[in-house]
Amino acid sequence: MLIRILGSAAGGGVPQWNCRCANCAAARAGSPDVKPRTQSSVAISADGQAWFLLNVSPDVRQQVLAFPALGPPQGSQRGTGIAGCLLTDAELDHTAGLLLLREGSTFPIHCTATIHGWLNRWWPVAPILACFSPVGTDSAARWRELPLDAALELRLEDGSPSGLRASAFEVDPHVPRFVQEEQSEASGSVIGLQVEDLRTGGRLVYAPCVASLTPTLRRLAQDADCLLIDGTFWEDDEPIRRGIGSRTARAMGHLPVNGAEGSLSWLGALKIPHRVYVHINNTNPMLNERGPEHGHVTARGARVGADGDSFAL
Ligand code: MLT
Ligand code: MN
Ligand code: ZN
């Protein structure tokens, strides 16, 4: 399996348009210490031809231009290397890019029934896309239910096998802030994905939004060759201290990296080839490659993910 990190930042990217925090200022000034990053998305493929996007970020246009395998194939007037996509939640940074791929898109969109419901009702990506789609308003032609804890063979548009098998697992019942329903939790709202290459046996676990290290996540990560995991915040109180809002990282559905209960102490002990942080918020000090936090992560054998990082499993 070929894996390419299209975007390694959380919502807003690095630099964020309206932010002058230390990282955003450094990235904006072209400092070699803080790399610019686009918003959270990954592309995977078994054969290097047909690619599945894991989340579709508002920066997808820039991401496709930076990775020509996703653009029109050599020798054809129009087309794309994108064979489908899978969504891990309904948040804007993971879904808004679908609207930017409206021209001529027919590739299937896999998500849970909960996420699909919200993308119709509260953030109506699905009905809007249908108006532009060559397959019209036949929603079953594009939207495919991603079941929880069950394997799903990813197929190409002509029905042939892609060589990849995915399964979704629950990581957090956290509900997006635009969902105006009387519920603070919903099953299937935030998931992680395990993807296996059926030929090589290579296994990826992708979990960009993780509120806690659930037993399922721990078990799947142990069996993975590559883990791409939530690196949004360094500290639990970072969003409050940096003026992002009044909620802690955990309350926002993001387990912090640092601290005794943070993700790094677990990640550092995990004996798998690739342990990589993704969905990194621009306030996270580990983004500065000359800072102590970055050194702390790499000393534990983990990686601060960057756009363009590629892995072969
Ligand atoms: C998140 O990752 O917590 C969401 O994308 C938050 C947001 O940007 O609304
Ligand atoms: Mn996000
Ligand atoms: Zn910033």
GROMACS .gro file of C-alpha atoms and ligand atoms in nm:
model
  324
    1MET     CA    1   0.000   0.000   0.000
    2LEU     CA    2   0.120   0.344  -0.091
    3ILE     CA    3   0.034   0.619   0.155
    4ARG     CA    4   0.077   0.988   0.096
    5ILE     CA    5  -0.002   1.257   0.351
    6LEU     CA    6  -0.173   1.524   0.143
    7GLY     CA    7  -0.231   1.757   0.437
    8SER     CA    8  -0.092   1.722   0.788
    9ALA     CA    9  -0.251   2.024   0.960
   10ALA     CA   10  -0.574   2.051   1.153
   11GLY     CA   11  -0.848   2.296   1.051
   12GLY     CA   12  -0.701   2.630   0.946
   13GLY     CA   13  -0.371   2.488   0.819
   14VAL     CA   14  -0.028   2.641   0.881
   15PRO     CA   15  -0.020   2.936   0.859
   16GLN     CA   16  -0.386   2.997   0.933
   17TRP     CA   17  -0.518   3.298   0.742
   18ASN     CA   18  -0.591   3.509   1.052
   19CYS     CA   19  -0.326   3.386   1.295
   20ARG     CA   20   0.008   3.527   1.399
   21CYS     CA   21   0.100   3.271   1.665
   22ALA     CA   22   0.470   3.179   1.671
   23ASN     CA   23   0.428   2.890   1.427
   24CYS     CA   24   0.202   3.076   1.184
   25ALA     CA   25   0.434   3.379   1.188
   26ALA     CA   26   0.739   3.159   1.122
   27ALA     CA   27   0.568   2.967   0.842
   28ARG     CA   28   0.439   3.287   0.685
   29ALA     CA   29   0.791   3.436   0.692
   30GLY     CA   30   0.931   3.128   0.517
   31SER     CA   31   1.133   3.010   0.817
   32PRO     CA   32   1.290   2.666   0.769
   33ASP     CA   33   1.185   2.583   1.129
   34VAL     CA   34   0.809   2.555   1.065
   35LYS     CA   35   0.691   2.399   0.739
   36PRO     CA   36   0.367   2.527   0.589
   37ARG     CA   37   0.098   2.261   0.603
   38THR     CA   38  -0.237   2.211   0.434
   39GLN     CA   39  -0.548   2.071   0.601
   40SER     CA   40  -0.599   1.713   0.705
   41SER     CA   41  -0.616   1.447   0.432
   42VAL     CA   42  -0.436   1.131   0.322
   43ALA     CA   43  -0.429   0.940  -0.008
   44ILE     CA   44  -0.380   0.562  -0.027
   45SER     CA   45  -0.345   0.319  -0.314
   46ALA     CA   46  -0.263  -0.047  -0.372
   47ASP     CA   47  -0.127   0.005  -0.723
   48GLY     CA   48  -0.022   0.370  -0.748
   49GLN     CA   49  -0.297   0.429  -1.006
   50ALA     CA   50  -0.627   0.430  -0.820
   51TRP     CA   51  -0.622   0.640  -0.504
   52PHE     CA   52  -0.865   0.669  -0.215
   53LEU     CA   53  -0.877   0.992  -0.019
   54LEU     CA   54  -0.913   0.962   0.355
   55ASN     CA   55  -1.103   1.286   0.421
   56VAL     CA   56  -1.131   1.563   0.163
   57SER     CA   57  -0.996   1.893   0.291
   58PRO     CA   58  -1.072   2.249   0.179
   59ASP     CA   59  -0.714   2.249   0.044
   60VAL     CA   60  -0.782   1.957  -0.193
   61ARG     CA   61  -0.724   2.162  -0.506
   62GLN     CA   62  -0.373   2.254  -0.395
   63GLN     CA   63  -0.316   1.897  -0.277
   64VAL     CA   64  -0.413   1.748  -0.614
   65LEU     CA   65  -0.186   1.993  -0.795
   66ALA     CA   66   0.100   1.895  -0.564
   67PHE     CA   67   0.042   1.524  -0.629
   68PRO     CA   68  -0.021   1.468  -1.002
   69ALA     CA   69  -0.126   1.102  -0.951
   70LEU     CA   70  -0.463   1.246  -0.841
   71GLY     CA   71  -0.501   1.463  -1.152
   72PRO     CA   72  -0.610   1.367  -1.504
   73PRO     CA   73  -0.427   1.054  -1.625
   74GLN     CA   74  -0.168   1.091  -1.903
   75GLY     CA   75  -0.333   1.089  -2.243
   76SER     CA   76  -0.686   1.171  -2.128
   77GLN     CA   77  -0.861   1.506  -2.160
   78ARG     CA   78  -1.036   1.474  -1.828
   79GLY     CA   79  -1.027   1.237  -1.538
   80THR     CA   80  -0.873   1.174  -1.201
   81GLY     CA   81  -0.670   0.920  -1.012
   82ILE     CA   82  -0.921   0.952  -0.726
   83ALA     CA   83  -1.122   0.630  -0.712
   84GLY     CA   84  -1.318   0.706  -0.398
   85CYS     CA   85  -1.303   0.865  -0.057
   86LEU     CA   86  -1.372   0.777   0.304
   87LEU     CA   87  -1.470   1.029   0.572
   88THR     CA   88  -1.377   0.993   0.938
   89ASP     CA   89  -1.616   1.264   1.058
   90ALA     CA   90  -1.842   1.540   0.924
   91GLU     CA   91  -1.621   1.837   1.024
   92LEU     CA   92  -1.555   2.109   0.768
   93ASP     CA   93  -1.180   2.047   0.749
   94HIS     CA   94  -1.251   1.685   0.647
   95THR     CA   95  -1.546   1.737   0.412
   96ALA     CA   96  -1.551   2.086   0.258
   97GLY     CA   97  -1.319   1.973  -0.021
   98LEU     CA   98  -1.596   1.755  -0.162
   99LEU     CA   99  -1.764   2.071  -0.291
  100LEU     CA  100  -1.442   2.168  -0.471
  101LEU     CA  101  -1.438   1.833  -0.652
  102ARG     CA  102  -1.790   1.882  -0.786
  103GLU     CA  103  -1.697   1.905  -1.155
  104GLY     CA  104  -1.768   1.568  -1.310
  105SER     CA  105  -1.706   1.368  -0.993
  106THR     CA  106  -1.869   1.029  -0.967
  107PHE     CA  107  -1.635   0.848  -0.727
  108PRO     CA  108  -1.804   0.688  -0.424
  109ILE     CA  109  -1.803   0.860  -0.086
  110HIS     CA  110  -1.791   0.621   0.209
  111CYS     CA  111  -1.906   0.736   0.552
  112THR     CA  112  -2.115   0.621   0.844
  113ALA     CA  113  -2.493   0.666   0.842
  114THR     CA  114  -2.456   0.928   1.117
  115ILE     CA  115  -2.210   1.137   0.915
  116HIS     CA  116  -2.422   1.100   0.601
  117GLY     CA  117  -2.729   1.222   0.791
  118TRP     CA  118  -2.547   1.536   0.909
  119LEU     CA  119  -2.407   1.600   0.561
  120ASN     CA  120  -2.767   1.615   0.442
  121ARG     CA  121  -2.930   1.801   0.725
  122TRP     CA  122  -2.685   2.037   0.898
  123TRP     CA  123  -2.401   2.086   0.654
  124PRO     CA  124  -2.573   1.994   0.329
  125VAL     CA  125  -2.278   1.880   0.120
  126ALA     CA  126  -2.470   1.580  -0.015
  127PRO     CA  127  -2.773   1.757  -0.167
  128ILE     CA  128  -2.557   2.040  -0.303
  129LEU     CA  129  -2.313   1.798  -0.467
  130ALA     CA  130  -2.602   1.607  -0.620
  131CYS     CA  131  -2.701   1.919  -0.818
  132PHE     CA  132  -2.360   1.918  -0.991
  133SER     CA  133  -2.314   1.546  -1.025
  134PRO     CA  134  -2.331   1.353  -1.352
  135VAL     CA  135  -2.509   1.080  -1.156
  136GLY     CA  136  -2.767   1.339  -1.051
  137THR     CA  137  -2.964   1.319  -0.732
  138ASP     CA  138  -2.936   0.940  -0.707
  139SER     CA  139  -2.761   0.953  -0.373
  140ALA     CA  140  -2.710   0.576  -0.358
  141ALA     CA  141  -2.484   0.607  -0.662
  142ARG     CA  142  -2.230   0.811  -0.466
  143TRP     CA  143  -2.288   0.771  -0.094
  144ARG     CA  144  -2.198   0.432   0.051
  145GLU     CA  145  -2.256   0.337   0.410
  146LEU     CA  146  -1.943   0.257   0.604
  147PRO     CA  147  -2.042   0.002   0.868
  148LEU     CA  148  -1.869   0.001   1.207
  149ASP     CA  149  -1.640  -0.292   1.292
  150ALA     CA  150  -1.696  -0.471   0.960
  151ALA     CA  151  -1.461  -0.518   0.666
  152LEU     CA  152  -1.544  -0.344   0.341
  153GLU     CA  153  -1.361  -0.423   0.015
  154LEU     CA  154  -1.289  -0.096  -0.159
  155ARG     CA  155  -1.386  -0.122  -0.526
  156LEU     CA  156  -1.308   0.086  -0.830
  157GLU     CA  157  -1.594   0.258  -1.009
  158ASP     CA  158  -1.625  -0.030  -1.258
  159GLY     CA  159  -1.670  -0.268  -0.967
  160SER     CA  160  -1.327  -0.429  -0.989
  161PRO     CA  161  -1.131  -0.479  -0.665
  162SER     CA  162  -0.888  -0.207  -0.558
  163GLY     CA  163  -0.676  -0.443  -0.351
  164LEU     CA  164  -0.765  -0.256  -0.032
  165ARG     CA  165  -0.999  -0.353   0.247
  166ALA     CA  166  -1.115  -0.098   0.505
  167SER     CA  167  -1.288  -0.121   0.836
  168ALA     CA  168  -1.417   0.161   1.053
  169PHE     CA  169  -1.401   0.168   1.430
  170GLU     CA  170  -1.551   0.414   1.673
  171VAL     CA  171  -1.307   0.650   1.846
  172ASP     CA  172  -1.529   0.921   1.990
  173PRO     CA  173  -1.901   1.003   2.002
  174HIS     CA  174  -1.817   1.378   1.975
  175VAL     CA  175  -2.074   1.580   1.774
  176PRO     CA  176  -1.972   1.871   1.544
  177ARG     CA  177  -2.070   2.215   1.668
  178PHE     CA  178  -2.296   2.279   1.367
  179VAL     CA  179  -2.520   1.987   1.457
  180GLN     CA  180  -2.807   2.164   1.633
  181GLU     CA  181  -2.962   1.856   1.785
  182GLU     CA  182  -3.033   1.783   2.147
  183GLN     CA  183  -2.749   1.538   2.172
  184SER     CA  184  -2.389   1.569   2.278
  185GLU     CA  185  -2.290   1.221   2.165
  186ALA     CA  186  -2.372   1.004   1.863
  187SER     CA  187  -2.250   0.665   1.752
  188GLY     CA  188  -2.056   0.676   1.424
  189SER     CA  189  -1.978   1.048   1.452
  190VAL     CA  190  -1.599   1.016   1.471
  191ILE     CA  191  -1.429   0.702   1.349
  192GLY     CA  192  -1.085   0.565   1.281
  193LEU     CA  193  -1.001   0.347   0.983
  194GLN     CA  194  -0.798   0.033   0.950
  195VAL     CA  195  -0.698  -0.037   0.589
  196GLU     CA  196  -0.526  -0.352   0.473
  197ASP     CA  197  -0.350  -0.420   0.143
  198LEU     CA  198  -0.477  -0.763   0.042
  199ARG     CA  199  -0.163  -0.848  -0.157
  200THR     CA  200   0.116  -0.727   0.073
  201GLY     CA  201  -0.073  -0.760   0.401
  202GLY     CA  202   0.041  -0.406   0.490
  203ARG     CA  203  -0.184  -0.238   0.744
  204LEU     CA  204  -0.259   0.126   0.803
  205VAL     CA  205  -0.449   0.271   1.096
  206TYR     CA  206  -0.572   0.627   1.040
  207ALA     CA  207  -0.725   0.813   1.332
  208PRO     CA  208  -0.691   1.191   1.295
  209CYS     CA  209  -0.939   1.274   1.574
  210VAL     CA  210  -0.898   1.072   1.890
  211ALA     CA  211  -1.044   1.170   2.227
  212SER     CA  212  -0.898   0.874   2.416
  213LEU     CA  213  -0.696   0.561   2.352
  214THR     CA  214  -0.977   0.308   2.333
  215PRO     CA  215  -0.898  -0.065   2.364
  216THR     CA  216  -0.988  -0.113   1.995
  217LEU     CA  217  -0.752   0.164   1.884
  218ARG     CA  218  -0.470   0.020   2.096
  219ARG     CA  219  -0.524  -0.329   1.958
  220LEU     CA  220  -0.543  -0.220   1.592
  221ALA     CA  221  -0.242   0.010   1.629
  222GLN     CA  222  -0.034  -0.275   1.767
  223ASP     CA  223  -0.105  -0.478   1.452
  224ALA     CA  224  -0.041  -0.190   1.212
  225ASP     CA  225   0.265  -0.112   1.001
  226CYS     CA  226   0.176   0.254   0.995
  227LEU     CA  227  -0.027   0.457   1.242
  228LEU     CA  228  -0.139   0.809   1.150
  229ILE     CA  229  -0.280   0.961   1.465
  230ASP     CA  230  -0.427   1.280   1.610
  231GLY     CA  231  -0.155   1.532   1.690
  232THR     CA  232  -0.384   1.835   1.717
  233PHE     CA  233  -0.268   1.977   2.047
  234TRP     CA  234   0.044   1.944   2.261
  235GLU     CA  235  -0.128   2.026   2.591
  236ASP     CA  236  -0.484   1.984   2.714
  237ASP     CA  237  -0.526   2.355   2.795
  238GLU     CA  238  -0.358   2.475   2.473
  239PRO     CA  239  -0.682   2.586   2.300
  240ILE     CA  240  -0.769   2.803   2.602
  241ARG     CA  241  -0.420   2.946   2.650
  242ARG     CA  242  -0.388   3.023   2.278
  243GLY     CA  243  -0.726   3.194   2.263
  244ILE     CA  244  -0.893   2.940   2.034
  245GLY     CA  245  -1.191   2.891   2.262
  246SER     CA  246  -1.307   2.795   2.607
  247ARG     CA  247  -1.284   2.418   2.574
  248THR     CA  248  -0.986   2.196   2.651
  249ALA     CA  249  -0.828   1.974   2.386
  250ARG     CA  250  -1.001   1.669   2.533
  251ALA     CA  251  -1.339   1.846   2.538
  252MET     CA  252  -1.284   1.921   2.168
  253GLY     CA  253  -1.225   1.550   2.105
  254HIS     CA  254  -0.847   1.562   2.083
  255LEU     CA  255  -0.621   1.374   2.321
  256PRO     CA  256  -0.312   1.592   2.374
  257VAL     CA  257   0.034   1.465   2.275
  258ASN     CA  258   0.220   1.556   2.594
  259GLY     CA  259   0.175   1.448   2.954
  260ALA     CA  260   0.149   1.122   3.145
  261GLU     CA  261  -0.194   1.053   2.992
  262GLY     CA  262  -0.106   1.199   2.653
  263SER     CA  263  -0.062   0.999   2.333
  264LEU     CA  264   0.317   1.020   2.309
  265SER     CA  265   0.395   0.806   2.613
  266TRP     CA  266   0.189   0.526   2.456
  267LEU     CA  267   0.312   0.590   2.101
  268GLY     CA  268   0.674   0.584   2.213
  269ALA     CA  269   0.633   0.230   2.345
  270LEU     CA  270   0.450   0.100   2.039
  271LYS     CA  271   0.672  -0.134   1.838
  272ILE     CA  272   0.559  -0.067   1.481
  273PRO     CA  273   0.754   0.079   1.186
  274HIS     CA  274   0.573   0.413   1.132
  275ARG     CA  275   0.416   0.622   1.407
  276VAL     CA  276   0.312   0.957   1.268
  277TYR     CA  277   0.119   1.256   1.402
  278VAL     CA  278  -0.130   1.418   1.164
  279HIS     CA  279  -0.412   1.677   1.199
  280ILE     CA  280  -0.167   1.905   1.382
  281ASN     CA  281  -0.302   2.240   1.492
  282ASN     CA  282  -0.098   2.549   1.410
  283THR     CA  283  -0.057   2.631   1.780
  284ASN     CA  284   0.116   2.298   1.852
  285PRO     CA  285   0.480   2.371   1.950
  286MET     CA  286   0.599   2.037   1.809
  287LEU     CA  287   0.565   2.192   1.462
  288ASN     CA  288   0.887   2.387   1.524
  289GLU     CA  289   1.164   2.154   1.415
  290ARG     CA  290   1.419   2.337   1.630
  291GLY     CA  291   1.208   2.330   1.944
  292PRO     CA  292   1.228   2.087   2.237
  293GLU     CA  293   0.880   1.944   2.175
  294HIS     CA  294   0.973   1.831   1.823
  295GLY     CA  295   1.286   1.670   1.965
  296HIS     CA  296   1.078   1.500   2.231
  297VAL     CA  297   0.856   1.338   1.965
  298THR     CA  298   1.140   1.220   1.744
  299ALA     CA  299   1.339   1.090   2.042
  300ARG     CA  300   1.047   0.855   2.111
  301GLY     CA  301   1.063   0.723   1.754
  302ALA     CA  302   0.750   0.905   1.643
  303ARG     CA  303   0.724   1.153   1.358
  304VAL     CA  304   0.565   1.493   1.327
  305GLY     CA  305   0.385   1.435   0.997
  306ALA     CA  306   0.436   1.680   0.711
  307ASP     CA  307   0.266   1.730   0.376
  308GLY     CA  308   0.412   1.496   0.116
  309ASP     CA  309   0.529   1.232   0.365
  310SER     CA  310   0.500   0.895   0.192
  311PHE     CA  311   0.507   0.537   0.315
  312ALA     CA  312   0.496   0.202   0.139
  313LEU     CA  313   0.356  -0.096   0.332
  314MLT     C1  314  -1.186   1.942   1.501
  314MLT     O1  315  -1.096   1.874   1.451
  314MLT     O2  316  -1.200   1.948   1.624
  314MLT     C2  317  -1.277   2.019   1.411
  314MLT     O3  318  -1.230   2.020   1.281
  314MLT     C3  319  -1.304   2.151   1.472
  314MLT     C4  320  -1.342   2.259   1.375
  314MLT     O4  321  -1.257   2.306   1.300
  314MLT     O5  322  -1.457   2.300   1.374
  315MN      MN  323  -1.040   1.907   1.253
  316ZN      ZN  324  -0.135   3.009   1.433
   0.00000   0.00000   0.00000
